[in-house]
Amino acid sequence: MSSKALKIAATCVVLLAALGGLMYTTLADGTEYYMHVDEVMTNPVKWEGKRLQLHGYVNDLRQRPNTLDYRFQVQNNGKVITASYSGVVPDTFKNGSEVVLKGQLHGEGFQVEPNGVLAKCPSRYNPNNAGPVGAGS
């Protein structure tokens, strides 16, 4: 093998290693699993410590007096996870609302990260309440 071909091969290996390292470090912090509560609860040990986007419905919502600390249950298809969150919540965050929570599952439950609550308003997305097309409110 000529020295020119060897230099080209070495350059390609270095570039591929750098590109692979860059992709790994970039994606390692930003990747999350999107899971429903019942999917996580089939094997919760498998999901402990991993970053998750957890989808379910809020139940038994409790707020500590004079704080922004919330403790509630998230359920889907009969499976329940206890969750906790500290921070400002959207107006639509209440019992029965559909939510997607960002955080991690631990032994005590699901810990929601700051700004990790996304709540949907069921009445807003109900097709039965939709008005005629073009009718502004």
Tab-separated table of N, CA and C in Angstrom:
chain	number	residue	atom	x	y	z
A	1	MET	N	0.852	-1.172	0.000
A	1	MET	CA	0.000	0.000	0.000
A	1	MET	C	0.894	1.230	0.000
A	2	SER	N	0.578	2.160	-0.861
A	2	SER	CA	1.403	3.367	-0.971
A	2	SER	C	1.173	4.279	0.241
A	3	SER	N	2.103	5.184	0.471
A	3	SER	CA	1.971	6.083	1.624
A	3	SER	C	0.811	7.059	1.432
A	4	LYS	N	0.502	7.410	0.175
A	4	LYS	CA	-0.619	8.315	-0.079
A	4	LYS	C	-1.942	7.647	0.293
A	5	ALA	N	-2.114	6.398	-0.062
A	5	ALA	CA	-3.338	5.668	0.277
A	5	ALA	C	-3.446	5.485	1.783
A	6	LEU	N	-2.303	5.254	2.438
A	6	LEU	CA	-2.297	5.100	3.901
A	6	LEU	C	-2.720	6.397	4.589
A	7	LYS	N	-2.265	7.531	4.096
A	7	LYS	CA	-2.644	8.833	4.665
A	7	LYS	C	-4.140	9.100	4.464
A	8	ILE	N	-4.646	8.758	3.308
A	8	ILE	CA	-6.081	8.953	3.043
A	8	ILE	C	-6.912	8.064	3.968
A	9	ALA	N	-6.490	6.822	4.142
A	9	ALA	CA	-7.217	5.901	5.022
A	9	ALA	C	-7.173	6.397	6.470
A	10	ALA	N	-6.017	6.870	6.920
A	10	ALA	CA	-5.900	7.382	8.295
A	10	ALA	C	-6.767	8.620	8.488
A	11	THR	N	-6.795	9.488	7.487
A	11	THR	CA	-7.632	10.691	7.561
A	11	THR	C	-9.108	10.309	7.653
A	12	CYS	N	-9.530	9.346	6.861
A	12	CYS	CA	-10.926	8.903	6.893
A	12	CYS	C	-11.283	8.316	8.260
A	13	VAL	N	-10.384	7.525	8.838
A	13	VAL	CA	-10.642	6.928	10.153
A	13	VAL	C	-10.775	8.021	11.215
A	14	VAL	N	-9.889	9.006	11.177
A	14	VAL	CA	-9.948	10.096	12.162
A	14	VAL	C	-11.236	10.908	11.996
A	15	LEU	N	-11.617	11.206	10.764
A	15	LEU	CA	-12.850	11.960	10.519
A	15	LEU	C	-14.081	11.184	10.970
A	16	LEU	N	-14.136	9.895	10.683
A	16	LEU	CA	-15.280	9.084	11.111
A	16	LEU	C	-15.352	8.984	12.634
A	17	ALA	N	-14.204	8.839	13.288
A	17	ALA	CA	-14.194	8.782	14.754
A	17	ALA	C	-14.658	10.115	15.351
A	18	ALA	N	-14.208	11.219	14.783
A	18	ALA	CA	-14.628	12.537	15.276
A	18	ALA	C	-16.123	12.750	15.052
A	19	LEU	N	-16.617	12.380	13.890
A	19	LEU	CA	-18.047	12.514	13.600
A	19	LEU	C	-18.883	11.627	14.515
A	20	GLY	N	-18.444	10.402	14.736
A	20	GLY	CA	-19.152	9.495	15.641
A	20	GLY	C	-19.165	10.017	17.068
A	21	GLY	N	-18.039	10.535	17.528
A	21	GLY	CA	-17.964	11.096	18.877
A	21	GLY	C	-18.854	12.308	19.035
A	22	LEU	N	-18.882	13.147	18.017
A	22	LEU	CA	-19.731	14.337	18.055
A	22	LEU	C	-21.210	13.957	18.094
A	23	MET	N	-21.598	12.989	17.285
A	23	MET	CA	-23.003	12.547	17.282
A	23	MET	C	-23.374	11.920	18.619
A	24	TYR	N	-22.474	11.114	19.184
A	24	TYR	CA	-22.768	10.456	20.464
A	24	TYR	C	-22.953	11.483	21.580
A	25	THR	N	-22.052	12.440	21.685
A	25	THR	CA	-22.165	13.428	22.764
A	25	THR	C	-23.375	14.337	22.579
A	26	THR	N	-23.730	14.628	21.346
A	26	THR	CA	-24.892	15.474	21.078
A	26	THR	C	-26.185	14.745	21.394
A	27	LEU	N	-26.305	13.499	20.955
A	27	LEU	CA	-27.547	12.764	21.134
A	27	LEU	C	-27.691	12.192	22.538
A	28	ALA	N	-26.609	11.967	23.250
A	28	ALA	CA	-26.703	11.356	24.576
A	28	ALA	C	-27.471	12.237	25.555
A	29	ASP	N	-27.337	13.545	25.469
A	29	ASP	CA	-28.039	14.440	26.388
A	29	ASP	C	-29.466	14.741	25.949
A	30	GLY	N	-29.756	14.652	24.685
A	30	GLY	CA	-31.055	15.069	24.201
A	30	GLY	C	-32.041	13.967	23.908
A	31	THR	N	-31.666	12.734	24.067
A	31	THR	CA	-32.587	11.661	23.728
A	31	THR	C	-33.434	11.278	24.930
A	32	GLU	N	-34.701	11.056	24.676
A	32	GLU	CA	-35.650	10.640	25.699
A	32	GLU	C	-36.570	9.594	25.095
A	33	TYR	N	-37.055	8.715	25.922
A	33	TYR	CA	-38.055	7.754	25.488
A	33	TYR	C	-39.440	8.348	25.720
A	34	TYR	N	-40.335	8.191	24.765
A	34	TYR	CA	-41.726	8.615	24.928
A	34	TYR	C	-42.537	7.370	25.246
A	35	MET	N	-43.040	7.301	26.471
A	35	MET	CA	-43.707	6.083	26.927
A	35	MET	C	-45.029	6.430	27.611
A	36	HIS	N	-45.982	5.508	27.540
A	36	HIS	CA	-47.219	5.613	28.295
A	36	HIS	C	-47.001	4.949	29.659
A	37	VAL	N	-47.814	5.337	30.625
A	37	VAL	CA	-47.653	4.827	31.979
A	37	VAL	C	-47.731	3.303	32.006
A	38	ASP	N	-48.684	2.726	31.310
A	38	ASP	CA	-48.832	1.273	31.345
A	38	ASP	C	-47.643	0.561	30.707
A	39	GLU	N	-46.998	1.184	29.739
A	39	GLU	CA	-45.805	0.579	29.131
A	39	GLU	C	-44.642	0.582	30.107
A	40	VAL	N	-44.499	1.665	30.856
A	40	VAL	CA	-43.410	1.752	31.830
A	40	VAL	C	-43.639	0.777	32.974
A	41	MET	N	-44.889	0.641	33.410
A	41	MET	CA	-45.170	-0.184	34.576
A	41	MET	C	-45.128	-1.684	34.291
A	42	THR	N	-44.989	-2.090	33.053
A	42	THR	CA	-44.805	-3.519	32.794
A	42	THR	C	-43.452	-3.989	33.316
A	43	ASN	N	-42.443	-3.105	33.289
A	43	ASN	CA	-41.120	-3.430	33.830
A	43	ASN	C	-40.462	-2.128	34.301
A	44	PRO	N	-40.886	-1.597	35.450
A	44	PRO	CA	-40.376	-0.280	35.879
A	44	PRO	C	-38.880	-0.258	36.150
A	45	VAL	N	-38.298	-1.363	36.545
A	45	VAL	CA	-36.860	-1.390	36.842
A	45	VAL	C	-36.063	-1.061	35.580
A	46	LYS	N	-36.549	-1.484	34.448
A	46	LYS	CA	-35.872	-1.237	33.168
A	46	LYS	C	-35.772	0.258	32.867
A	47	TRP	N	-36.745	1.047	33.364
A	47	TRP	CA	-36.809	2.471	33.007
A	47	TRP	C	-36.263	3.391	34.087
A	48	GLU	N	-35.879	2.861	35.231
A	48	GLU	CA	-35.366	3.706	36.314
A	48	GLU	C	-34.085	4.411	35.891
A	49	GLY	N	-34.041	5.715	36.160
A	49	GLY	CA	-32.863	6.521	35.865
A	49	GLY	C	-32.743	6.995	34.433
A	50	LYS	N	-33.638	6.545	33.547
A	50	LYS	CA	-33.577	6.987	32.157
A	50	LYS	C	-34.482	8.195	31.960
A	51	ARG	N	-34.091	9.051	31.039
A	51	ARG	CA	-34.919	10.225	30.735
A	51	ARG	C	-36.142	9.766	29.942
A	52	LEU	N	-37.315	10.168	30.434
A	52	LEU	CA	-38.566	9.741	29.812
A	52	LEU	C	-39.471	10.930	29.551
A	53	GLN	N	-40.287	10.794	28.548
A	53	GLN	CA	-41.475	11.625	28.377
A	53	GLN	C	-42.633	10.684	28.676
A	54	LEU	N	-43.284	10.917	29.796
A	54	LEU	CA	-44.310	10.007	30.294
A	54	LEU	C	-45.688	10.564	29.975
A	55	HIS	N	-46.499	9.776	29.304
A	55	HIS	CA	-47.831	10.200	28.886
A	55	HIS	C	-48.880	9.500	29.745
A	56	GLY	N	-49.847	10.278	30.260
A	56	GLY	CA	-50.911	9.702	31.064
A	56	GLY	C	-51.923	10.762	31.470
A	57	TYR	N	-52.726	10.430	32.461
A	57	TYR	CA	-53.788	11.320	32.941
A	57	TYR	C	-53.589	11.582	34.428
A	58	VAL	N	-53.732	12.851	34.830
A	58	VAL	CA	-53.495	13.255	36.210
A	58	VAL	C	-54.638	12.783	37.100
A	59	ASN	N	-54.264	12.298	38.279
A	59	ASN	CA	-55.244	11.870	39.261
A	59	ASN	C	-54.696	12.196	40.650
A	60	ASP	N	-55.584	12.493	41.600
A	60	ASP	CA	-55.211	12.745	42.991
A	60	ASP	C	-54.148	13.841	43.101
A	61	LEU	N	-54.405	14.960	42.446
A	61	LEU	CA	-53.473	16.094	42.442
A	61	LEU	C	-53.506	16.795	43.792
A	62	ARG	N	-52.323	16.958	44.387
A	62	ARG	CA	-52.206	17.643	45.687
A	62	ARG	C	-51.072	18.650	45.616
A	63	GLN	N	-51.327	19.828	46.186
A	63	GLN	CA	-50.310	20.874	46.260
A	63	GLN	C	-50.014	21.163	47.719
A	64	ARG	N	-48.748	21.213	48.066
A	64	ARG	CA	-48.364	21.571	49.423
A	64	ARG	C	-48.744	23.020	49.661
A	65	PRO	N	-49.357	23.342	50.809
A	65	PRO	CA	-49.813	24.720	51.058
A	65	PRO	C	-48.674	25.741	50.954
A	66	ASN	N	-48.976	26.838	50.303
A	66	ASN	CA	-48.067	27.981	50.165
A	66	ASN	C	-46.756	27.633	49.456
A	67	THR	N	-46.769	26.609	48.625
A	67	THR	CA	-45.578	26.247	47.850
A	67	THR	C	-46.000	25.928	46.417
A	68	LEU	N	-45.029	25.664	45.588
A	68	LEU	CA	-45.290	25.201	44.231
A	68	LEU	C	-44.927	23.727	44.085
A	69	ASP	N	-45.009	22.999	45.203
A	69	ASP	CA	-44.694	21.568	45.214
A	69	ASP	C	-45.971	20.768	44.992
A	70	TYR	N	-45.953	19.929	43.977
A	70	TYR	CA	-47.120	19.124	43.627
A	70	TYR	C	-46.758	17.651	43.744
A	71	ARG	N	-47.727	16.888	44.180
A	71	ARG	CA	-47.607	15.435	44.200
A	71	ARG	C	-48.913	14.908	43.620
A	72	PHE	N	-48.807	13.982	42.704
A	72	PHE	CA	-50.002	13.486	42.022
A	72	PHE	C	-49.722	12.110	41.447
A	73	GLN	N	-50.770	11.508	40.932
A	73	GLN	CA	-50.632	10.220	40.274
A	73	GLN	C	-50.887	10.415	38.787
A	74	VAL	N	-50.176	9.658	37.997
A	74	VAL	CA	-50.379	9.644	36.553
A	74	VAL	C	-50.811	8.231	36.199
A	75	GLN	N	-51.901	8.116	35.481
A	75	GLN	CA	-52.419	6.787	35.174
A	75	GLN	C	-52.753	6.649	33.706
A	76	ASN	N	-52.721	5.407	33.267
A	76	ASN	CA	-53.122	5.064	31.906
A	76	ASN	C	-53.411	3.569	31.861
A	77	ASN	N	-54.556	3.211	31.368
A	77	ASN	CA	-54.977	1.802	31.243
A	77	ASN	C	-54.842	1.028	32.553
A	78	GLY	N	-55.224	1.666	33.651
A	78	GLY	CA	-55.240	1.006	34.945
A	78	GLY	C	-53.909	0.975	35.672
A	79	LYS	N	-52.850	1.417	35.060
A	79	LYS	CA	-51.537	1.459	35.718
A	79	LYS	C	-51.284	2.874	36.238
A	80	VAL	N	-50.619	2.975	37.399
A	80	VAL	CA	-50.451	4.259	38.074
A	80	VAL	C	-48.989	4.443	38.485
A	81	ILE	N	-48.493	5.670	38.329
A	81	ILE	CA	-47.181	6.068	38.834
A	81	ILE	C	-47.384	7.326	39.669
A	82	THR	N	-46.768	7.375	40.844
A	82	THR	CA	-46.780	8.580	41.664
A	82	THR	C	-45.696	9.521	41.141
A	83	ALA	N	-46.074	10.790	40.965
A	83	ALA	CA	-45.135	11.780	40.425
A	83	ALA	C	-45.058	12.984	41.336
A	84	SER	N	-43.946	13.677	41.262
A	84	SER	CA	-43.785	14.914	42.017
A	84	SER	C	-43.155	15.962	41.123
A	85	TYR	N	-43.535	17.219	41.401
A	85	TYR	CA	-43.059	18.335	40.591
A	85	TYR	C	-43.001	19.574	41.456
A	86	SER	N	-42.013	20.389	41.216
A	86	SER	CA	-41.885	21.647	41.928
A	86	SER	C	-41.706	22.751	40.898
A	87	GLY	N	-42.711	23.631	40.803
A	87	GLY	CA	-42.638	24.727	39.851
A	87	GLY	C	-44.015	25.171	39.407
A	88	VAL	N	-44.033	26.085	38.488
A	88	VAL	CA	-45.283	26.625	37.958
A	88	VAL	C	-45.873	25.624	36.973
A	89	VAL	N	-47.182	25.391	37.092
A	89	VAL	CA	-47.857	24.447	36.198
A	89	VAL	C	-48.802	25.218	35.271
A	90	PRO	N	-49.109	24.649	34.112
A	90	PRO	CA	-50.068	25.301	33.206
A	90	PRO	C	-51.465	25.345	33.821
A	91	ASP	N	-52.307	26.256	33.347
A	91	ASP	CA	-53.674	26.374	33.853
A	91	ASP	C	-54.474	25.095	33.627
A	92	THR	N	-54.156	24.363	32.600
A	92	THR	CA	-54.907	23.159	32.262
A	92	THR	C	-54.460	21.939	33.055
A	93	PHE	N	-53.498	22.109	33.931
A	93	PHE	CA	-53.001	21.005	34.757
A	93	PHE	C	-53.933	20.824	35.942
A	94	LYS	N	-54.764	19.787	35.887
A	94	LYS	CA	-55.717	19.496	36.963
A	94	LYS	C	-56.097	18.029	36.875
A	95	ASN	N	-56.873	17.563	37.832
A	95	ASN	CA	-57.301	16.172	37.819
A	95	ASN	C	-58.026	15.839	36.520
A	96	GLY	N	-57.654	14.729	35.923
A	96	GLY	CA	-58.284	14.270	34.688
A	96	GLY	C	-57.652	14.799	33.422
A	97	SER	N	-56.729	15.749	33.537
A	97	SER	CA	-56.135	16.300	32.319
A	97	SER	C	-55.067	15.349	31.775
A	98	GLU	N	-54.935	15.377	30.466
A	98	GLU	CA	-53.952	14.556	29.777
A	98	GLU	C	-52.621	15.293	29.818
A	99	VAL	N	-51.558	14.609	30.234
A	99	VAL	CA	-50.275	15.272	30.384
A	99	VAL	C	-49.156	14.459	29.748
A	100	VAL	N	-48.105	15.173	29.403
A	100	VAL	CA	-46.829	14.569	29.039
A	100	VAL	C	-45.807	15.194	29.990
A	101	LEU	N	-45.126	14.336	30.745
A	101	LEU	CA	-44.176	14.786	31.754
A	101	LEU	C	-42.766	14.401	31.333
A	102	LYS	N	-41.830	15.323	31.503
A	102	LYS	CA	-40.427	15.024	31.239
A	102	LYS	C	-39.731	14.826	32.570
A	103	GLY	N	-38.981	13.741	32.691
A	103	GLY	CA	-38.276	13.492	33.933
A	103	GLY	C	-37.712	12.099	33.979
A	104	GLN	N	-37.508	11.624	35.211
A	104	GLN	CA	-36.916	10.309	35.408
A	104	GLN	C	-37.697	9.533	36.457
A	105	LEU	N	-37.738	8.222	36.261
A	105	LEU	CA	-38.373	7.320	37.209
A	105	LEU	C	-37.328	6.877	38.230
A	106	HIS	N	-37.699	7.000	39.514
A	106	HIS	CA	-36.825	6.548	40.592
A	106	HIS	C	-37.631	5.623	41.496
A	107	GLY	N	-37.025	5.163	42.558
A	107	GLY	CA	-37.700	4.240	43.471
A	107	GLY	C	-38.945	4.816	44.102
A	108	GLU	N	-38.957	6.139	44.371
A	108	GLU	CA	-40.114	6.764	45.014
A	108	GLU	C	-41.180	7.184	44.013
A	109	GLY	N	-40.890	7.169	42.749
A	109	GLY	CA	-41.853	7.573	41.739
A	109	GLY	C	-41.184	8.323	40.613
A	110	PHE	N	-41.974	9.110	39.915
A	110	PHE	CA	-41.480	9.848	38.759
A	110	PHE	C	-41.186	11.278	39.173
A	111	GLN	N	-39.956	11.717	39.015
A	111	GLN	CA	-39.562	13.082	39.353
A	111	GLN	C	-39.573	13.908	38.075
A	112	VAL	N	-40.451	14.889	38.017
A	112	VAL	CA	-40.592	15.736	36.838
A	112	VAL	C	-39.532	16.828	36.889
A	113	GLU	N	-38.838	17.027	35.792
A	113	GLU	CA	-37.793	18.050	35.741
A	113	GLU	C	-38.424	19.436	35.581
A	114	PRO	N	-37.670	20.506	35.893
A	114	PRO	CA	-38.220	21.863	35.762
A	114	PRO	C	-38.749	22.129	34.345
A	115	ASN	N	-39.895	22.764	34.274
A	115	ASN	CA	-40.592	23.041	33.010
A	115	ASN	C	-40.903	21.758	32.242
A	116	GLY	N	-41.118	20.677	32.950
A	116	GLY	CA	-41.353	19.383	32.322
A	116	GLY	C	-42.798	18.955	32.275
A	117	VAL	N	-43.733	19.890	32.465
A	117	VAL	CA	-45.159	19.551	32.445
A	117	VAL	C	-45.804	20.131	31.206
A	118	LEU	N	-46.409	19.281	30.406
A	118	LEU	CA	-47.187	19.701	29.242
A	118	LEU	C	-48.576	19.118	29.412
A	119	ALA	N	-49.578	19.981	29.619
A	119	ALA	CA	-50.945	19.523	29.859
A	119	ALA	C	-51.832	19.927	28.697
A	120	LYS	N	-52.684	18.997	28.304
A	120	LYS	CA	-53.642	19.281	27.230
A	120	LYS	C	-54.990	19.612	27.858
A	121	CYS	N	-55.747	20.436	27.192
A	121	CYS	CA	-57.090	20.772	27.642
A	121	CYS	C	-58.062	19.901	26.866
A	122	PRO	N	-58.741	18.937	27.529
A	122	PRO	CA	-59.603	18.010	26.800
A	122	PRO	C	-60.733	18.693	26.036
A	123	SER	N	-61.323	19.738	26.601
A	123	SER	CA	-62.451	20.370	25.919
A	123	SER	C	-61.998	21.089	24.655
A	124	ARG	N	-60.774	21.537	24.634
A	124	ARG	CA	-60.270	22.265	23.474
A	124	ARG	C	-60.072	21.347	22.271
A	125	TYR	N	-59.771	20.073	22.534
A	125	TYR	CA	-59.494	19.136	21.450
A	125	TYR	C	-60.649	18.188	21.197
A	126	ASN	N	-61.780	18.397	21.849
A	126	ASN	CA	-62.943	17.540	21.656
A	126	ASN	C	-63.632	17.920	20.355
A	127	PRO	N	-63.747	16.993	19.396
A	127	PRO	CA	-64.359	17.344	18.114
A	127	PRO	C	-65.832	17.702	18.237
A	128	ASN	N	-66.522	17.249	19.320
A	128	ASN	CA	-67.941	17.568	19.479
A	128	ASN	C	-68.164	19.039	19.811
A	129	ASN	N	-67.155	19.712	20.382
A	129	ASN	CA	-67.280	21.120	20.746
A	129	ASN	C	-66.790	22.054	19.646
A	130	ALA	N	-66.325	21.502	18.555
A	130	ALA	CA	-65.784	22.336	17.483
A	130	ALA	C	-66.902	23.114	16.800
A	131	GLY	N	-66.652	24.376	16.603
A	131	GLY	CA	-67.620	25.215	15.925
A	131	GLY	C	-67.466	25.097	14.424
A	132	PRO	N	-68.292	25.827	13.683
A	132	PRO	CA	-68.174	25.781	12.236
A	132	PRO	C	-66.839	26.371	11.780
A	133	VAL	N	-66.358	25.876	10.670
A	133	VAL	CA	-65.086	26.336	10.142
A	133	VAL	C	-65.208	27.800	9.742
A	134	GLY	N	-64.236	28.607	10.146
A	134	GLY	CA	-64.236	30.014	9.789
A	134	GLY	C	-64.916	30.894	10.808
A	135	ALA	N	-65.626	30.314	11.797
A	135	ALA	CA	-66.275	31.111	12.833
A	135	ALA	C	-65.255	31.452	13.898
A	136	GLY	N	-64.830	32.653	13.984
A	136	GLY	CA	-63.841	33.065	14.977
A	136	GLY	C	-64.476	33.247	16.324
A	137	SER	N	-63.668	33.216	17.353
A	137	SER	CA	-64.212	33.414	18.689
A	137	SER	C	-63.730	34.685	19.295
